[in-house]
Coordinates of N, CA, C and O in Angstrom, one line a residue:
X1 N -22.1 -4.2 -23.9 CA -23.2 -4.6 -23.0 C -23.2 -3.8 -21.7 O -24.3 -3.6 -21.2
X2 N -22.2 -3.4 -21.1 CA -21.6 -2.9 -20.0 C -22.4 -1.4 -20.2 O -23.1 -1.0 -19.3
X3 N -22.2 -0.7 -21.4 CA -22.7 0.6 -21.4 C -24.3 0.5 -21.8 O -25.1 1.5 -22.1
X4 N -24.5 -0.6 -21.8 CA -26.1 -0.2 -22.2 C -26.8 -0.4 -20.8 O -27.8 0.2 -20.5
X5 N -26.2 -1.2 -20.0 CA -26.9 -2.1 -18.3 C -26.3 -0.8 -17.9 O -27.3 -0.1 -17.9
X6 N -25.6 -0.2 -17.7 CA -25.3 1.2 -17.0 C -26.1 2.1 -17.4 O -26.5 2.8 -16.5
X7 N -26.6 2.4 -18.7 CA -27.5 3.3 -19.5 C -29.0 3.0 -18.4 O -29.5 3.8 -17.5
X8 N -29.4 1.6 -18.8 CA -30.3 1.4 -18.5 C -30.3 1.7 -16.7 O -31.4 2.0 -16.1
X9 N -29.5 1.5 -16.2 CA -29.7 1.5 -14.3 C -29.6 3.0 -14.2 O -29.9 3.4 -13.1
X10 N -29.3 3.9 -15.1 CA -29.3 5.4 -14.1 C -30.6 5.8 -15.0 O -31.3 6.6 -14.5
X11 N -30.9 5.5 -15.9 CA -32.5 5.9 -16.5 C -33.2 5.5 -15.5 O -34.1 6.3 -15.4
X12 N -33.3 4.7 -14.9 CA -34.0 3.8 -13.4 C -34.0 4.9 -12.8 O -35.0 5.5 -12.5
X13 N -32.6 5.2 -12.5 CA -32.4 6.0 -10.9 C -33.1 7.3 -11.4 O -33.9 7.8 -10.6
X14 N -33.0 7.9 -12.3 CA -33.4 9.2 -12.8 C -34.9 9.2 -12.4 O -35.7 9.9 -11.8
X15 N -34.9 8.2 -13.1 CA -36.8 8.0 -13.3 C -37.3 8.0 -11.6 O -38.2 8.8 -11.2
X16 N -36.8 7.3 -11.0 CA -37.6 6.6 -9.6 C -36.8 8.1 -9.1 O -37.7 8.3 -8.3
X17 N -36.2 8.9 -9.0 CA -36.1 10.1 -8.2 C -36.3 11.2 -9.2 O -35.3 11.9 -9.1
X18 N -37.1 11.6 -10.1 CA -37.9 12.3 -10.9 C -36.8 13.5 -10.9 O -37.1 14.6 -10.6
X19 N -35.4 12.9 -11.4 CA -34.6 14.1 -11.9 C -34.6 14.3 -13.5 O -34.6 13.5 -14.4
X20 N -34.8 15.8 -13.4 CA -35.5 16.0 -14.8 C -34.1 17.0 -15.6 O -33.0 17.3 -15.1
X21 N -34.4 17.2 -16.5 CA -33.1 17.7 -17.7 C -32.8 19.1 -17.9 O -32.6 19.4 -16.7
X22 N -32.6 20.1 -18.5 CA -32.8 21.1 -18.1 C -33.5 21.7 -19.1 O -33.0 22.7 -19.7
X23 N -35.1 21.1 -19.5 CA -35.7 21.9 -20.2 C -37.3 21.0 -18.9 O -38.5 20.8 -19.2
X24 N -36.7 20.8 -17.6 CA -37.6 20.0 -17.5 C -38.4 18.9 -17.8 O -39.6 18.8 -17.4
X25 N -37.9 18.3 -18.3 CA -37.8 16.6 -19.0 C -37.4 15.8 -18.2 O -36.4 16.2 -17.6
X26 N -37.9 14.4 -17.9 CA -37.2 13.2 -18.0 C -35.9 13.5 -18.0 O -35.5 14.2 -18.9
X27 N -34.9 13.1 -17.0 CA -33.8 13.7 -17.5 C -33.2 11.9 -18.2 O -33.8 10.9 -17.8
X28 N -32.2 11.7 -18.8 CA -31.9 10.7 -19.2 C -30.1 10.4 -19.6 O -29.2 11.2 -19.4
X29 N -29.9 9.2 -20.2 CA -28.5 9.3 -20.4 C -28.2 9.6 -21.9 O -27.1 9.5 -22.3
X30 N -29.2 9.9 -22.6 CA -29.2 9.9 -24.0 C -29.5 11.9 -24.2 O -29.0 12.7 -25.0
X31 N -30.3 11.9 -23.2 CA -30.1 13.1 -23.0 C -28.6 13.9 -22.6 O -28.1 14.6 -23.5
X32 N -28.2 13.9 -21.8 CA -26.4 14.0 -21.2 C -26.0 13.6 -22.5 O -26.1 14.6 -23.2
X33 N -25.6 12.5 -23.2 CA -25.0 11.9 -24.1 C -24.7 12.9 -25.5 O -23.6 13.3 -26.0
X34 N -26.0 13.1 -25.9 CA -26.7 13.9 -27.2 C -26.3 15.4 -26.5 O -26.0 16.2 -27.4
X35 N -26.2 15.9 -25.5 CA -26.0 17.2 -25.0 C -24.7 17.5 -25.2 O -24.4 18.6 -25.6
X36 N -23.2 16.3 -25.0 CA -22.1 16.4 -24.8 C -21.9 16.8 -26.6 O -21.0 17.5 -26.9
X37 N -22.9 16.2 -27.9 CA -22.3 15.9 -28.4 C -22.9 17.1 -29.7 O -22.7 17.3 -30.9
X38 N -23.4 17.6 -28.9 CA -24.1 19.1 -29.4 C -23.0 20.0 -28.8 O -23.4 21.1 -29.0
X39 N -21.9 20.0 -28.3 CA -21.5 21.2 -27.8 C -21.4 21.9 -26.1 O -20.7 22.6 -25.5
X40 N -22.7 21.2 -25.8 CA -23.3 21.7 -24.7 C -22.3 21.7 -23.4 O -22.7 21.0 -22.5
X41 N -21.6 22.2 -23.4 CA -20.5 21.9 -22.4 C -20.2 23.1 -20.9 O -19.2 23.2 -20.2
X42 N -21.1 23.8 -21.0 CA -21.2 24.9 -19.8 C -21.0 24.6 -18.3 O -21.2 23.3 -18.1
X43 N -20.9 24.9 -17.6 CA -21.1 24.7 -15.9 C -22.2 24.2 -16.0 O -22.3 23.1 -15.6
X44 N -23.3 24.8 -16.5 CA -24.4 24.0 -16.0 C -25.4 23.4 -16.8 O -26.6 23.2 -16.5
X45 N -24.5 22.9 -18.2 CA -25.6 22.1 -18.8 C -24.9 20.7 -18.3 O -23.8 20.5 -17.7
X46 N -25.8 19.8 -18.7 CA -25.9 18.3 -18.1 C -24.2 17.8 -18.4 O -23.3 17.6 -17.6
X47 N -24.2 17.7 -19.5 CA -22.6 17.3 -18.9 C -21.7 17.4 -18.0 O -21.4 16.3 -17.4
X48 N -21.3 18.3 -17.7 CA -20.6 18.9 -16.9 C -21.2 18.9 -15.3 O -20.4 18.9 -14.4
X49 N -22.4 18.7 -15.0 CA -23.0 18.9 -14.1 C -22.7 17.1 -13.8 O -21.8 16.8 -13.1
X50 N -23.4 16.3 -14.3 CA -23.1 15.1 -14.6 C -22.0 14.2 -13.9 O -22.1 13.4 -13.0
X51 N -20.8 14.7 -14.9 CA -19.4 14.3 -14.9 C -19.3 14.9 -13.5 O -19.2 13.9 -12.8
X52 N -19.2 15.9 -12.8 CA -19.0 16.5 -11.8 C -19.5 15.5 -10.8 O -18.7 15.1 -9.9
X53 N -20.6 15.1 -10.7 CA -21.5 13.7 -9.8 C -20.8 12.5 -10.2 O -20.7 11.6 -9.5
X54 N -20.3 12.4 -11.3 CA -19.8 11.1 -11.8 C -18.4 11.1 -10.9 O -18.2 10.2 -10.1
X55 N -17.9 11.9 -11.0 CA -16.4 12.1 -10.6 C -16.3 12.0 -9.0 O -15.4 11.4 -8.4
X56 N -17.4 12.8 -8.2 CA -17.5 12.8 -6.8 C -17.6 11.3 -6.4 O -16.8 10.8 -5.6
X57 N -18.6 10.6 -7.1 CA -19.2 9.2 -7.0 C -17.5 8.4 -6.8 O -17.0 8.0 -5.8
X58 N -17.0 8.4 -8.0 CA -15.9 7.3 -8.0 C -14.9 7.6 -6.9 O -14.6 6.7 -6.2
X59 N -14.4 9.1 -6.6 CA -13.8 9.5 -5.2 C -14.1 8.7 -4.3 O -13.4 7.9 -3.7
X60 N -15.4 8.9 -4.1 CA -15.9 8.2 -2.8 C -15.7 6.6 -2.8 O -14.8 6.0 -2.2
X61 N -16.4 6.0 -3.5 CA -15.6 4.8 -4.1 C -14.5 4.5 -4.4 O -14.3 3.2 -4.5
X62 N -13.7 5.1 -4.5 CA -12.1 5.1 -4.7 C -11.4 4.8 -3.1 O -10.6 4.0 -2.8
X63 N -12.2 5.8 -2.1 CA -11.8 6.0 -0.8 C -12.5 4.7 -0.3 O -11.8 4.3 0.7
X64 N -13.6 4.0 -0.5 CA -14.1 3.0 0.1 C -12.8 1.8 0.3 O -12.4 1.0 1.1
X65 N -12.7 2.2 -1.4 CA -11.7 0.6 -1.6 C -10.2 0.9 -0.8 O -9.6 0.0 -0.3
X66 N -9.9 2.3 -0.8 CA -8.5 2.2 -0.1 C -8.6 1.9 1.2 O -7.6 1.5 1.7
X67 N -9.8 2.0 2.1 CA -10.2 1.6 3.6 C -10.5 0.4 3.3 O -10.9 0.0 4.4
X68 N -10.5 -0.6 2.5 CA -10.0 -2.0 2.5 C -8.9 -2.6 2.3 O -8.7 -3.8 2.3
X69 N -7.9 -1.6 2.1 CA -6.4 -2.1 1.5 C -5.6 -2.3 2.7 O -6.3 -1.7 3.5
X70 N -4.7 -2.8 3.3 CA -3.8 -3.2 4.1 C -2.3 -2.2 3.8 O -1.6 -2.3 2.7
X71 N -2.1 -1.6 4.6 CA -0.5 -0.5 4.7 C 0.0 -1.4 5.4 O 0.8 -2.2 4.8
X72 N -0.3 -1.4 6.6 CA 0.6 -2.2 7.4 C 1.7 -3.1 7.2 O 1.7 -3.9 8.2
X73 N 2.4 -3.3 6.7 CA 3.1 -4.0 6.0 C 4.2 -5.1 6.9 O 5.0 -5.8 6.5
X74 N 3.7 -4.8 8.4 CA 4.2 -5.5 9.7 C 2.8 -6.5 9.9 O 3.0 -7.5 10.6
X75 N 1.6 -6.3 9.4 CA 0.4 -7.0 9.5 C 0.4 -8.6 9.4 O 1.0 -9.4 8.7
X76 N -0.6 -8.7 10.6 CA -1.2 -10.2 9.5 C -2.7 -10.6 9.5 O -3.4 -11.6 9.6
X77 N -2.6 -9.5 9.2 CA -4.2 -9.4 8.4 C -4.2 -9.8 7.0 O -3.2 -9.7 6.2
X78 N -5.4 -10.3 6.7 CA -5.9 -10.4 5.2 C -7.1 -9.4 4.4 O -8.1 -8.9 4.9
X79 N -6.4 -9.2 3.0 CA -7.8 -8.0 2.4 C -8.8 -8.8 2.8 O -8.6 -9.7 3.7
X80 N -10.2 -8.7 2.0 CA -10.8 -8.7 1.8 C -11.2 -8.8 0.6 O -12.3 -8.4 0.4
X81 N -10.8 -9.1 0.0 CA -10.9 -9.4 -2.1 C -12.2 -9.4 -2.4 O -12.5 -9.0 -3.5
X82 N -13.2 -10.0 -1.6 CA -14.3 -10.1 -2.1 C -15.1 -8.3 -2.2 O -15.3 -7.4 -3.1
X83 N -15.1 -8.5 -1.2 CA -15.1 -6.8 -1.1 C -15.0 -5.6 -2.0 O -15.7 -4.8 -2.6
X84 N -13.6 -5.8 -1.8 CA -12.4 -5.3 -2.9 C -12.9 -5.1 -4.2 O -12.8 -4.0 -4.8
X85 N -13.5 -6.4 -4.6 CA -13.4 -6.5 -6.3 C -15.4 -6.2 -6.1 O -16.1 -5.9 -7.1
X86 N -15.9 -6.2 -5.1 CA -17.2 -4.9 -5.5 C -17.0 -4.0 -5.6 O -17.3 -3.7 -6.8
X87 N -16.4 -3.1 -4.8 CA -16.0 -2.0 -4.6 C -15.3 -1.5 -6.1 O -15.8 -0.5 -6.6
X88 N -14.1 -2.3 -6.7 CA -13.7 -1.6 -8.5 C -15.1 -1.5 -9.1 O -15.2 -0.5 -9.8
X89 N -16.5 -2.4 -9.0 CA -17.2 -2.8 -9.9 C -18.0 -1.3 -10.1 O -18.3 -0.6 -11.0
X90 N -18.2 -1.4 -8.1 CA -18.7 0.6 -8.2 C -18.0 1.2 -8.7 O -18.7 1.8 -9.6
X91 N -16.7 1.5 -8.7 CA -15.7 2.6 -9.8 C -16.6 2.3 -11.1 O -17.2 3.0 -11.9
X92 N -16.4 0.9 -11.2 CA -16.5 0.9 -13.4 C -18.1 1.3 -13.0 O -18.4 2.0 -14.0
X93 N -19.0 1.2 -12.5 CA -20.7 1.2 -13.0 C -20.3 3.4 -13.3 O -20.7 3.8 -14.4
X94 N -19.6 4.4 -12.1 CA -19.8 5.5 -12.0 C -18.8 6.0 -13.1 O -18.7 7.1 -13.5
X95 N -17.8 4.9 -13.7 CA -16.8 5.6 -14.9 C -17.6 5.3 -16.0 O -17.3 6.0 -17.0
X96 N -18.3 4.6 -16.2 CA -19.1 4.0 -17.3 C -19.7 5.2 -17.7 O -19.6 5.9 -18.6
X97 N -20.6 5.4 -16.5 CA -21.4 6.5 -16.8 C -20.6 8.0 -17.0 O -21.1 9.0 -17.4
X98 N -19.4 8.0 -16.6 CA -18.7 9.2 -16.7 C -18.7 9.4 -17.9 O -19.2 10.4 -18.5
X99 N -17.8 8.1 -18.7 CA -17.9 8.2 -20.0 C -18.6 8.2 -21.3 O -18.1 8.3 -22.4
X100 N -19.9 8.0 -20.8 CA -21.3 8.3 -21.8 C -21.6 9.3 -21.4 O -21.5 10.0 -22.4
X101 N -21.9 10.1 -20.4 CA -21.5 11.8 -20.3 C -20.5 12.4 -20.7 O -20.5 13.6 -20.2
X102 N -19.7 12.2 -21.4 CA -18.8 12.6 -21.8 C -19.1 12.8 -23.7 O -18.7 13.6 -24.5
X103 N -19.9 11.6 -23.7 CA -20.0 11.5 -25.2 C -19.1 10.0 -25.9 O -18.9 9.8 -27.1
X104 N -18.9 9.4 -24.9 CA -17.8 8.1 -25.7 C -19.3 7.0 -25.6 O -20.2 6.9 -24.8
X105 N -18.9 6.2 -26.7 CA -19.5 5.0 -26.8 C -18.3 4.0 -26.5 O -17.2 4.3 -26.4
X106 N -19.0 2.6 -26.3 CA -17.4 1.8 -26.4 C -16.6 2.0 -27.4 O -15.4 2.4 -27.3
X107 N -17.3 1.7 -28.5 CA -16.2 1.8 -29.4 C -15.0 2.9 -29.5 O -13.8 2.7 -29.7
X108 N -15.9 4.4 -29.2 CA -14.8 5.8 -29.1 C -13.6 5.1 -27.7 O -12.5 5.0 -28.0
X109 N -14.0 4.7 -26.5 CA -13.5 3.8 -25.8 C -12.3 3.6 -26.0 O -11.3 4.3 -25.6
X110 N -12.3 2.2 -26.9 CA -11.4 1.4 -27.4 C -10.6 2.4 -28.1 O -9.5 2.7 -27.5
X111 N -10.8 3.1 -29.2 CA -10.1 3.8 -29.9 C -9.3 4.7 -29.2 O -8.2 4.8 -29.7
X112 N -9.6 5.3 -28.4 CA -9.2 6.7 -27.3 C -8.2 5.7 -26.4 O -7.1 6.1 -26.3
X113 N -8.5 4.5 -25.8 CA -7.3 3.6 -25.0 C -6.6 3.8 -25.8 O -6.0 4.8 -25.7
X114 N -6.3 2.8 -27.1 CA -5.2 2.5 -27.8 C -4.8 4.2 -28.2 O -3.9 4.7 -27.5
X115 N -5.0 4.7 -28.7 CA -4.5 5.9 -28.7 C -3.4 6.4 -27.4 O -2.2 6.5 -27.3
X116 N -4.2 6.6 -26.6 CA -3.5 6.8 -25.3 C -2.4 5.8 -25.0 O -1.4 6.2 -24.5
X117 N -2.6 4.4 -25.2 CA -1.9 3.5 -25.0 C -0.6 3.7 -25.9 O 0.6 3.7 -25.5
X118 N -0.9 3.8 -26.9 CA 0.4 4.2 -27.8 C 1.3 5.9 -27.3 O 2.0 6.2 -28.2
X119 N 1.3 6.4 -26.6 CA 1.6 7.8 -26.1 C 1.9 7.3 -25.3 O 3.0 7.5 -25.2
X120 N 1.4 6.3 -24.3 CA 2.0 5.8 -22.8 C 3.4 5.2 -23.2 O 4.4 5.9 -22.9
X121 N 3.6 4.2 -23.9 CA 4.3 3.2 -24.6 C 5.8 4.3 -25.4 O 6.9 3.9 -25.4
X122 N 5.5 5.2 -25.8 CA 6.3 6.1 -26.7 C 7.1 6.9 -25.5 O 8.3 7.0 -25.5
X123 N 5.9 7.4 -24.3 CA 6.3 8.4 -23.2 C 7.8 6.9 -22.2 O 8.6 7.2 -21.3
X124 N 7.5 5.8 -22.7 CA 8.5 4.9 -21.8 C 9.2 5.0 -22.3 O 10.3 5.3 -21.8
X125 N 9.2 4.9 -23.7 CA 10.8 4.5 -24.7 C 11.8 5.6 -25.2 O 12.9 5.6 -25.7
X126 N 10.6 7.0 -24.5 CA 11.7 8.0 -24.6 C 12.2 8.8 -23.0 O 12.7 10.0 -23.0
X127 N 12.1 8.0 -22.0 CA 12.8 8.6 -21.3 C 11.7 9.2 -20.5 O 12.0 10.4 -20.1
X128 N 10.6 8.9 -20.1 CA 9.9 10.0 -19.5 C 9.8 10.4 -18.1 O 9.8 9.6 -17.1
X129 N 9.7 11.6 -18.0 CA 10.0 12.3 -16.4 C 9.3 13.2 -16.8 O 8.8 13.4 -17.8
X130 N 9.4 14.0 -15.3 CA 8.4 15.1 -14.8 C 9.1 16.5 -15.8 O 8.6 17.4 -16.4
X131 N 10.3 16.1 -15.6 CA 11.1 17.3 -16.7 C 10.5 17.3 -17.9 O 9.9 18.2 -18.3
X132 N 10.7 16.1 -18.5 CA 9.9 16.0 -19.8 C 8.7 15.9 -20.7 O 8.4 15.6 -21.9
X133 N 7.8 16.2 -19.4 CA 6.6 15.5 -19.5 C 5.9 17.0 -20.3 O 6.0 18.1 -19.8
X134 N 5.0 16.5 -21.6 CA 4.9 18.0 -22.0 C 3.2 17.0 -22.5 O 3.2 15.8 -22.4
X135 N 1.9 17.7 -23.0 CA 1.1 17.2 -23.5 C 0.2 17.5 -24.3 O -1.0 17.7 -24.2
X136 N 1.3 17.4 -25.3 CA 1.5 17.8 -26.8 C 0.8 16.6 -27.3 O -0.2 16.6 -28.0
X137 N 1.7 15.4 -26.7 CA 1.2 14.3 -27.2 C -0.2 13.7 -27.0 O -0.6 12.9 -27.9
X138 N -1.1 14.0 -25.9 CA -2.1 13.6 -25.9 C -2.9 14.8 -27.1 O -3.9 14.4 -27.7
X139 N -2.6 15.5 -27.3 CA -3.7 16.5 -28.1 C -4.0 16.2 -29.0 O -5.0 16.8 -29.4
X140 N -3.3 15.0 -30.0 CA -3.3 14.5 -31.1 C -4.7 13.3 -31.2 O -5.0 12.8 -32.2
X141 N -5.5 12.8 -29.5 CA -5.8 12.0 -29.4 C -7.5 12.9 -29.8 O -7.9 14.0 -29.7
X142 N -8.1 11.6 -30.2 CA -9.0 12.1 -31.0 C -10.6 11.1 -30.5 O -11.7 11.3 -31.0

């Protein structure tokens, strides 16, 4: 449900600021989506262009939420949690979208975590360090 309410709010945003695709279209997320999964992967076809906005978006968002975190560790201040946990929701609305530019559905998702999750899990039980660290093992992920 998460990736269709995300689908559906940047088809909004696209539409209400008349960003168009690169044949001059409507630009859309089915468009990006269907482009990733054609190949289309250049500097400047939509994917890539995309993901590149996707990725700036979460940075910034990323830096929002660390200017709510507390260092101080002599402090007695309190976060702000409410805040806080807006601020992740921005990360997940601009990774959501990262990830349908990319070409994942939830389901590829789920499948691509546990994958990865099992490589995290293997990378603990064998000792892992920067010496060791080789990524072999992610290439197998599919």
């Amino acid at each position: 449900r998460i990736f269709a309410m995300q689908t559906e709010l940047n088809n909004y945003v696209f539409s209400k600021n008349q960003l168009a695709d690169n044949h001059g279209g409507q630009l859309t997320m089915d468009a990006i989506f269907s482009a990733a999964g054609a190949g289309a992967l250049k500097v400047n076809d939509l994917p890539n262009r995309w993901l590149a906005n996707y990725s700036r978006a979460m940075r910034e968002e990323l830096h929002e939420l660390d200017a709510d975190l507390l260092w101080k560790w002599w402090s007695k201040d309190e976060i702000n949690l409410q805040n806080i946990r807006v601020e992740l929701i921005d990360v997940l609305h601009f990774l959501v979208s990262a990830m349908i530019c990319a070409g994942l559905t939830p389901e590829k998702v789920f499948d691509v975590y546990r994958q990865k999750h099992a490589v995290n899990l293997n990378r603990q039980d064998s000792g892992y360090s920067k010496d060791s660290k080789a990524e072999d093992d992610n290439r197998n992920i599919r």
